[in-house]
Amino acid sequence: MALYDRILVPTDGSPKGNRAVEHALALAAIHDAEVHALYVVDTASYAGTGMEATWTGIDDLLREDADEAVARVEALAEGTDVAVETSVVEGSPGREIVRYATDAGCDLIVMGTHGRGGIDRLLLGSVAERVVRRSAVPVLTVRLGEETEGSTVEEAEPADDAGATDDAGTTDT
């Protein structure tokens, strides 16, 4: 039995965001799962600003960006056996990501986070934080940005048995 069957990866189409996509694709390959790539056009941020009148003019541009973003996920999956389903929705990103995960029956959400703290987080909020708080399914957050150091998905290896305990609870040495 696979741990994950459907993995949701919300994307903004940014090169930094590809790191979360790569994690989602690697997990999907391991678990023989499909990936759902979701782009949320953030219409909630325009509400009440007077921008509604010009929305029809920028709607096509935003839709084009959205289509390119989910197509990038498909391109990253080329050469793998991972099936990718793409969707573009409009609304508040945090709310729509959780809604999509529920409606599509996803068992995991893999998403990037910029790791903001302090006043930036207070003022800007965090879509990832909202999703973590509201989601009924597990959320794996992947730190994005230049400040990120550590292994890549390709460098990850299973841990050896050093320090593992046997059935009697004693440690192997």
mmCIF file of N, CA and C in Angstrom, residues 8-85:
data_model
loop_
_atom_site.group_PDB
_atom_site.id
_atom_site.type_symbol
_atom_site.label_atom_id
_atom_site.label_comp_id
_atom_site.label_asym_id
_atom_site.label_seq_id
_atom_site.Cartn_x
_atom_site.Cartn_y
_atom_site.Cartn_z
ATOM 1 N N LEU A 8 -0.422 17.152 -3.969
ATOM 2 C CA LEU A 8 -0.710 18.487 -4.487
ATOM 3 C C LEU A 8 0.524 19.362 -4.325
ATOM 4 N N VAL A 9 0.906 20.034 -5.416
ATOM 5 C CA VAL A 9 1.999 20.995 -5.350
ATOM 6 C C VAL A 9 1.499 22.326 -5.908
ATOM 7 N N PRO A 10 1.177 23.271 -5.013
ATOM 8 C CA PRO A 10 0.813 24.608 -5.478
ATOM 9 C C PRO A 10 2.068 25.271 -6.033
ATOM 10 N N THR A 11 1.934 26.001 -7.125
ATOM 11 C CA THR A 11 3.099 26.633 -7.738
ATOM 12 C C THR A 11 2.799 28.078 -8.083
ATOM 13 N N ASP A 12 3.833 28.910 -8.003
ATOM 14 C CA ASP A 12 3.703 30.291 -8.461
ATOM 15 C C ASP A 12 4.487 30.506 -9.745
ATOM 16 N N GLY A 13 5.123 29.441 -10.229
ATOM 17 C CA GLY A 13 5.855 29.526 -11.485
ATOM 18 C C GLY A 13 7.257 30.081 -11.368
ATOM 19 N N SER A 14 7.682 30.431 -10.168
ATOM 20 C CA SER A 14 9.019 31.014 -10.009
ATOM 21 C C SER A 14 10.087 29.928 -10.038
ATOM 22 N N PRO A 15 11.291 30.282 -10.496
ATOM 23 C CA PRO A 15 12.382 29.302 -10.485
ATOM 24 C C PRO A 15 12.658 28.762 -9.077
ATOM 25 N N LYS A 16 12.572 29.609 -8.057
ATOM 26 C CA LYS A 16 12.783 29.145 -6.686
ATOM 27 C C LYS A 16 11.722 28.119 -6.292
ATOM 28 N N GLY A 17 10.507 28.303 -6.795
ATOM 29 C CA GLY A 17 9.419 27.386 -6.487
ATOM 30 C C GLY A 17 9.623 25.995 -7.053
ATOM 31 N N ASN A 18 10.522 25.878 -8.032
ATOM 32 C CA ASN A 18 10.803 24.561 -8.616
ATOM 33 C C ASN A 18 11.348 23.588 -7.582
ATOM 34 N N ARG A 19 11.957 24.101 -6.534
ATOM 35 C CA ARG A 19 12.500 23.236 -5.485
ATOM 36 C C ARG A 19 11.384 22.410 -4.845
ATOM 37 N N ALA A 20 10.245 23.028 -4.570
ATOM 38 C CA ALA A 20 9.105 22.297 -3.999
ATOM 39 C C ALA A 20 8.551 21.307 -5.016
ATOM 40 N N VAL A 21 8.512 21.715 -6.280
ATOM 41 C CA VAL A 21 8.026 20.826 -7.343
ATOM 42 C C VAL A 21 8.917 19.588 -7.432
ATOM 43 N N GLU A 22 10.232 19.782 -7.369
ATOM 44 C CA GLU A 22 11.162 18.650 -7.429
ATOM 45 C C GLU A 22 10.938 17.688 -6.265
ATOM 46 N N HIS A 23 10.684 18.220 -5.080
ATOM 47 C CA HIS A 23 10.384 17.358 -3.926
ATOM 48 C C HIS A 23 9.096 16.569 -4.167
ATOM 49 N N ALA A 24 8.077 17.243 -4.671
ATOM 50 C CA ALA A 24 6.798 16.568 -4.930
ATOM 51 C C ALA A 24 6.968 15.459 -5.958
ATOM 52 N N LEU A 25 7.714 15.739 -7.017
ATOM 53 C CA LEU A 25 7.929 14.731 -8.058
ATOM 54 C C LEU A 25 8.737 13.546 -7.532
ATOM 55 N N ALA A 26 9.737 13.816 -6.699
ATOM 56 C CA ALA A 26 10.539 12.728 -6.128
ATOM 57 C C ALA A 26 9.683 11.843 -5.224
ATOM 58 N N LEU A 27 8.862 12.448 -4.393
ATOM 59 C CA LEU A 27 7.970 11.669 -3.526
ATOM 60 C C LEU A 27 6.960 10.878 -4.347
ATOM 61 N N ALA A 28 6.448 11.501 -5.396
ATOM 62 C CA ALA A 28 5.480 10.812 -6.256
ATOM 63 C C ALA A 28 6.119 9.598 -6.922
ATOM 64 N N ALA A 29 7.360 9.730 -7.351
ATOM 65 C CA ALA A 29 8.055 8.601 -7.982
ATOM 66 C C ALA A 29 8.253 7.461 -6.987
ATOM 67 N N ILE A 30 8.615 7.795 -5.768
ATOM 68 C CA ILE A 30 8.827 6.778 -4.732
ATOM 69 C C ILE A 30 7.525 6.051 -4.390
ATOM 70 N N HIS A 31 6.434 6.796 -4.308
ATOM 71 C CA HIS A 31 5.154 6.236 -3.857
ATOM 72 C C HIS A 31 4.214 5.873 -4.998
ATOM 73 N N ASP A 32 4.699 5.981 -6.229
ATOM 74 C CA ASP A 32 3.864 5.704 -7.398
ATOM 75 C C ASP A 32 2.573 6.522 -7.336
ATOM 76 N N ALA A 33 2.735 7.804 -7.042
ATOM 77 C CA ALA A 33 1.598 8.719 -6.889
ATOM 78 C C ALA A 33 1.520 9.659 -8.080
ATOM 79 N N GLU A 34 0.382 10.295 -8.224
ATOM 80 C CA GLU A 34 0.240 11.341 -9.243
ATOM 81 C C GLU A 34 0.404 12.693 -8.563
ATOM 82 N N VAL A 35 0.843 13.671 -9.345
ATOM 83 C CA VAL A 35 1.034 15.027 -8.847
ATOM 84 C C VAL A 35 -0.041 15.925 -9.436
ATOM 85 N N HIS A 36 -0.636 16.735 -8.583
ATOM 86 C CA HIS A 36 -1.596 17.748 -9.010
ATOM 87 C C HIS A 36 -0.909 19.100 -8.866
ATOM 88 N N ALA A 37 -0.665 19.765 -9.989
ATOM 89 C CA ALA A 37 -0.048 21.092 -9.979
ATOM 90 C C ALA A 37 -1.160 22.131 -9.986
ATOM 91 N N LEU A 38 -1.136 23.022 -9.010
ATOM 92 C CA LEU A 38 -2.198 24.019 -8.857
ATOM 93 C C LEU A 38 -1.605 25.420 -8.836
ATOM 94 N N TYR A 39 -2.206 26.296 -9.621
ATOM 95 C CA TYR A 39 -1.863 27.711 -9.592
ATOM 96 C C TYR A 39 -3.118 28.457 -9.175
ATOM 97 N N VAL A 40 -2.999 29.309 -8.158
ATOM 98 C CA VAL A 40 -4.140 30.099 -7.702
ATOM 99 C C VAL A 40 -3.915 31.549 -8.108
ATOM 100 N N VAL A 41 -4.802 32.063 -8.963
ATOM 101 C CA VAL A 41 -4.779 33.477 -9.322
ATOM 102 C C VAL A 41 -5.387 34.213 -8.138
ATOM 103 N N ASP A 42 -4.592 35.035 -7.477
ATOM 104 C CA ASP A 42 -4.994 35.683 -6.228
ATOM 105 C C ASP A 42 -5.925 36.862 -6.482
ATOM 106 N N THR A 43 -7.191 36.563 -6.718
ATOM 107 C CA THR A 43 -8.178 37.625 -6.944
ATOM 108 C C THR A 43 -8.578 38.288 -5.639
ATOM 109 N N ALA A 44 -8.362 37.627 -4.519
ATOM 110 C CA ALA A 44 -8.755 38.175 -3.222
ATOM 111 C C ALA A 44 -7.986 39.456 -2.909
ATOM 112 N N SER A 45 -6.756 39.581 -3.380
ATOM 113 C CA SER A 45 -5.964 40.767 -3.064
ATOM 114 C C SER A 45 -6.438 42.003 -3.831
ATOM 115 N N TYR A 46 -7.260 41.818 -4.864
ATOM 116 C CA TYR A 46 -7.787 42.957 -5.615
ATOM 117 C C TYR A 46 -9.138 43.422 -5.099
ATOM 118 N N ALA A 47 -9.775 42.624 -4.252
ATOM 119 C CA ALA A 47 -11.118 42.957 -3.770
ATOM 120 C C ALA A 47 -11.093 44.268 -2.995
ATOM 121 N N GLY A 48 -12.009 45.158 -3.337
ATOM 122 C CA GLY A 48 -12.162 46.410 -2.628
ATOM 123 C C GLY A 48 -11.125 47.462 -2.955
ATOM 124 N N THR A 49 -10.269 47.230 -3.935
ATOM 125 C CA THR A 49 -9.222 48.202 -4.254
ATOM 126 C C THR A 49 -9.577 49.069 -5.454
ATOM 127 N N GLY A 50 -10.722 48.814 -6.062
ATOM 128 C CA GLY A 50 -11.074 49.541 -7.269
ATOM 129 C C GLY A 50 -10.487 48.906 -8.509
ATOM 130 N N MET A 51 -9.738 47.835 -8.339
ATOM 131 C CA MET A 51 -9.112 47.145 -9.470
ATOM 132 C C MET A 51 -10.105 46.266 -10.215
ATOM 133 N N GLU A 52 -11.273 46.015 -9.625
ATOM 134 C CA GLU A 52 -12.226 45.114 -10.258
ATOM 135 C C GLU A 52 -12.597 45.573 -11.667
ATOM 136 N N ALA A 53 -12.652 46.876 -11.873
ATOM 137 C CA ALA A 53 -13.031 47.408 -13.180
ATOM 138 C C ALA A 53 -11.996 47.068 -14.248
ATOM 139 N N THR A 54 -10.738 46.979 -13.865
ATOM 140 C CA THR A 54 -9.692 46.672 -14.839
ATOM 141 C C THR A 54 -9.335 45.190 -14.850
ATOM 142 N N TRP A 55 -10.013 44.401 -14.028
ATOM 143 C CA TRP A 55 -9.714 42.970 -13.918
ATOM 144 C C TRP A 55 -9.779 42.273 -15.265
ATOM 145 N N THR A 56 -10.770 42.631 -16.093
ATOM 146 C CA THR A 56 -10.896 41.951 -17.382
ATOM 147 C C THR A 56 -9.669 42.189 -18.250
ATOM 148 N N GLY A 57 -9.017 43.328 -18.100
ATOM 149 C CA GLY A 57 -7.827 43.614 -18.890
ATOM 150 C C GLY A 57 -6.619 42.805 -18.470
ATOM 151 N N ILE A 58 -6.484 42.576 -17.173
ATOM 152 C CA ILE A 58 -5.309 41.834 -16.710
ATOM 153 C C ILE A 58 -5.588 40.342 -16.538
ATOM 154 N N ASP A 59 -6.837 39.956 -16.632
ATOM 155 C CA ASP A 59 -7.204 38.548 -16.464
ATOM 156 C C ASP A 59 -6.466 37.655 -17.455
ATOM 157 N N ASP A 60 -6.385 38.083 -18.709
ATOM 158 C CA ASP A 60 -5.696 37.279 -19.722
ATOM 159 C C ASP A 60 -4.209 37.126 -19.405
ATOM 160 N N LEU A 61 -3.580 38.198 -18.918
ATOM 161 C CA LEU A 61 -2.161 38.127 -18.566
ATOM 162 C C LEU A 61 -1.933 37.185 -17.385
ATOM 163 N N LEU A 62 -2.797 37.273 -16.389
ATOM 164 C CA LEU A 62 -2.666 36.391 -15.228
ATOM 165 C C LEU A 62 -2.914 34.942 -15.615
ATOM 166 N N ARG A 63 -3.877 34.717 -16.482
ATOM 167 C CA ARG A 63 -4.180 33.354 -16.937
ATOM 168 C C ARG A 63 -2.989 32.785 -17.714
ATOM 169 N N GLU A 64 -2.355 33.630 -18.520
ATOM 170 C CA GLU A 64 -1.177 33.188 -19.275
ATOM 171 C C GLU A 64 -0.042 32.795 -18.323
ATOM 172 N N ASP A 65 0.204 33.619 -17.290
ATOM 173 C CA ASP A 65 1.217 33.284 -16.280
ATOM 174 C C ASP A 65 0.880 31.972 -15.589
ATOM 175 N N ALA A 66 -0.384 31.793 -15.270
ATOM 176 C CA ALA A 66 -0.834 30.575 -14.587
ATOM 177 C C ALA A 66 -0.602 29.347 -15.459
ATOM 178 N N ASP A 67 -0.978 29.448 -16.723
ATOM 179 C CA ASP A 67 -0.800 28.317 -17.640
ATOM 180 C C ASP A 67 0.677 27.963 -17.807
ATOM 181 N N GLU A 68 1.535 28.992 -17.871
ATOM 182 C CA GLU A 68 2.978 28.750 -17.979
ATOM 183 C C GLU A 68 3.518 28.083 -16.718
ATOM 184 N N ALA A 69 3.005 28.486 -15.565
ATOM 185 C CA ALA A 69 3.479 27.921 -14.294
ATOM 186 C C ALA A 69 3.159 26.436 -14.185
ATOM 187 N N VAL A 70 1.937 26.050 -14.505
ATOM 188 C CA VAL A 70 1.588 24.623 -14.396
ATOM 189 C C VAL A 70 2.246 23.814 -15.518
ATOM 190 N N ALA A 71 2.484 24.450 -16.668
ATOM 191 C CA ALA A 71 3.194 23.765 -17.756
ATOM 192 C C ALA A 71 4.641 23.476 -17.348
ATOM 193 N N ARG A 72 5.232 24.362 -16.528
ATOM 194 C CA ARG A 72 6.585 24.145 -16.031
ATOM 195 C C ARG A 72 6.660 22.888 -15.163
ATOM 196 N N VAL A 73 5.611 22.642 -14.396
ATOM 197 C CA VAL A 73 5.580 21.426 -13.572
ATOM 198 C C VAL A 73 5.545 20.202 -14.479
ATOM 199 N N GLU A 74 4.719 20.263 -15.522
ATOM 200 C CA GLU A 74 4.666 19.152 -16.486
ATOM 201 C C GLU A 74 6.033 18.933 -17.130
ATOM 202 N N ALA A 75 6.720 20.024 -17.463
ATOM 203 C CA ALA A 75 8.037 19.917 -18.096
ATOM 204 C C ALA A 75 9.052 19.276 -17.146
ATOM 205 N N LEU A 76 8.993 19.630 -15.871
ATOM 206 C CA LEU A 76 9.914 19.034 -14.898
ATOM 207 C C LEU A 76 9.646 17.545 -14.708
ATOM 208 N N ALA A 77 8.412 17.122 -14.968
ATOM 209 C CA ALA A 77 8.053 15.704 -14.812
ATOM 210 C C ALA A 77 8.400 14.871 -16.039
ATOM 211 N N GLU A 78 8.741 15.534 -17.153
ATOM 212 C CA GLU A 78 9.096 14.784 -18.365
ATOM 213 C C GLU A 78 10.276 13.867 -18.078
ATOM 214 N N GLY A 79 10.210 12.673 -18.623
ATOM 215 C CA GLY A 79 11.272 11.706 -18.399
ATOM 216 C C GLY A 79 11.089 10.889 -17.130
ATOM 217 N N THR A 80 10.024 11.163 -16.398
ATOM 218 C CA THR A 80 9.702 10.355 -15.216
ATOM 219 C C THR A 80 8.419 9.593 -15.516
ATOM 220 N N ASP A 81 8.065 8.704 -14.630
ATOM 221 C CA ASP A 81 6.803 7.977 -14.772
ATOM 222 C C ASP A 81 5.686 8.632 -13.972
ATOM 223 N N VAL A 82 5.902 9.865 -13.532
ATOM 224 C CA VAL A 82 4.925 10.557 -12.696
ATOM 225 C C VAL A 82 3.882 11.250 -13.569
ATOM 226 N N ALA A 83 2.618 10.930 -13.316
ATOM 227 C CA ALA A 83 1.514 11.592 -14.015
ATOM 228 C C ALA A 83 1.249 12.932 -13.341
ATOM 229 N N VAL A 84 1.020 13.967 -14.154
ATOM 230 C CA VAL A 84 0.762 15.307 -13.628
ATOM 231 C C VAL A 84 -0.579 15.793 -14.149
ATOM 232 N N GLU A 85 -1.404 16.260 -13.228
ATOM 233 C CA GLU A 85 -2.676 16.897 -13.577
ATOM 234 C C GLU A 85 -2.550 18.361 -13.194
#
